[in-house]
Amino acid sequence: MTEDDLRAWILADKDFMALLQIVEAQQLPDAWVAAGCLRNFIWNKLAYGTGFDKTTDIDLVFFDANRSYQDSLENEKNLK
């Protein structure tokens, strides 16, 4: 598997792309989808031929000095 293969898999997976669009829509200045999400995606693709499983946990790591912890919790509720 190459980087180009991975890129093509992600671009072709509507659920993974939806996740990335949701993260982008949050307009966080510094954010990452944690590596476990990508690892699970690759595992599912190679082992089962499926891809992203939107029913699994997705960890989003971010830093925004202008956002309080309470604001972050409220934002999380809105994503569910």
Tab-separated table of C-alpha atoms in Angstrom:
chain	number	residue	atom	x	y	z
A	1	MET	CA	0.000	0.000	0.000
A	2	THR	CA	1.321	3.416	-0.947
A	3	GLU	CA	0.473	6.918	0.233
A	4	ASP	CA	-1.381	7.415	-3.050
A	5	ASP	CA	-3.435	4.260	-2.385
A	6	LEU	CA	-4.373	5.531	1.062
A	7	ARG	CA	-5.310	8.942	-0.301
A	8	ALA	CA	-7.517	7.324	-2.974
A	9	TRP	CA	-9.204	5.073	-0.382
A	10	ILE	CA	-10.016	8.028	1.869
A	11	LEU	CA	-11.291	10.175	-0.996
A	12	ALA	CA	-13.523	7.310	-2.160
A	13	ASP	CA	-14.970	6.602	1.306
A	14	LYS	CA	-18.058	8.806	1.821
A	15	ASP	CA	-18.169	8.262	5.599
A	16	PHE	CA	-14.499	9.120	6.137
A	17	MET	CA	-14.881	12.201	3.968
A	18	ALA	CA	-17.994	13.213	5.939
A	19	LEU	CA	-15.940	12.980	9.143
A	20	LEU	CA	-13.235	15.210	7.680
A	21	GLN	CA	-15.852	17.717	6.501
A	22	ILE	CA	-17.398	17.829	9.990
A	23	VAL	CA	-13.980	18.480	11.524
A	24	GLU	CA	-13.239	21.176	8.942
A	25	ALA	CA	-16.611	22.836	9.593
A	26	GLN	CA	-15.635	23.328	13.242
A	27	GLN	CA	-12.985	25.814	12.065
A	28	LEU	CA	-10.564	24.795	14.788
A	29	PRO	CA	-7.192	26.513	14.488
A	30	ASP	CA	-5.229	23.386	15.417
A	31	ALA	CA	-6.942	19.974	15.127
A	32	TRP	CA	-6.203	16.337	14.331
A	33	VAL	CA	-8.275	13.200	13.898
A	34	ALA	CA	-6.388	10.783	16.156
A	35	ALA	CA	-4.345	7.994	14.583
A	36	GLY	CA	-6.593	5.180	15.832
A	37	CYS	CA	-9.271	6.278	13.401
A	38	LEU	CA	-6.872	5.985	10.470
A	39	ARG	CA	-5.479	2.694	11.756
A	40	ASN	CA	-8.976	1.210	11.988
A	41	PHE	CA	-9.803	2.478	8.515
A	42	ILE	CA	-6.711	0.821	7.025
A	43	TRP	CA	-7.314	-2.403	8.964
A	44	ASN	CA	-10.930	-2.585	7.786
A	45	LYS	CA	-9.917	-1.884	4.215
A	46	LEU	CA	-7.141	-4.499	4.128
A	47	ALA	CA	-8.790	-7.192	6.262
A	48	TYR	CA	-12.425	-6.889	5.217
A	49	GLY	CA	-12.489	-4.640	2.161
A	50	THR	CA	-14.946	-2.317	3.896
A	51	GLY	CA	-13.368	0.950	5.044
A	52	PHE	CA	-14.383	3.521	7.617
A	53	ASP	CA	-16.721	2.331	10.374
A	54	LYS	CA	-18.666	5.349	11.608
A	55	THR	CA	-19.967	3.393	14.603
A	56	THR	CA	-16.524	3.266	16.254
A	57	ASP	CA	-15.010	5.887	18.517
A	58	ILE	CA	-13.456	8.858	16.803
A	59	ASP	CA	-11.026	10.952	18.783
A	60	LEU	CA	-10.559	14.548	17.749
A	61	VAL	CA	-7.643	16.357	19.345
A	62	PHE	CA	-7.586	20.126	19.148
A	63	PHE	CA	-6.292	23.262	20.778
A	64	ASP	CA	-8.102	26.572	20.685
A	65	ALA	CA	-6.983	29.149	23.245
A	66	ASN	CA	-10.206	31.086	22.662
A	67	ARG	CA	-12.521	28.170	23.457
A	68	SER	CA	-13.370	27.180	27.020
A	69	TYR	CA	-13.735	23.605	28.177
A	70	GLN	CA	-17.486	24.212	28.590
A	71	ASP	CA	-17.707	25.463	25.000
A	72	SER	CA	-15.939	22.304	23.845
A	73	LEU	CA	-18.417	20.098	25.714
A	74	GLU	CA	-21.336	21.985	24.191
A	75	ASN	CA	-19.835	21.600	20.741
A	76	GLU	CA	-19.417	17.863	21.292
A	77	LYS	CA	-23.117	17.528	22.142
A	78	ASN	CA	-23.998	19.203	18.850
A	79	LEU	CA	-21.979	16.666	16.851
A	80	LYS	CA	-23.863	13.643	18.172
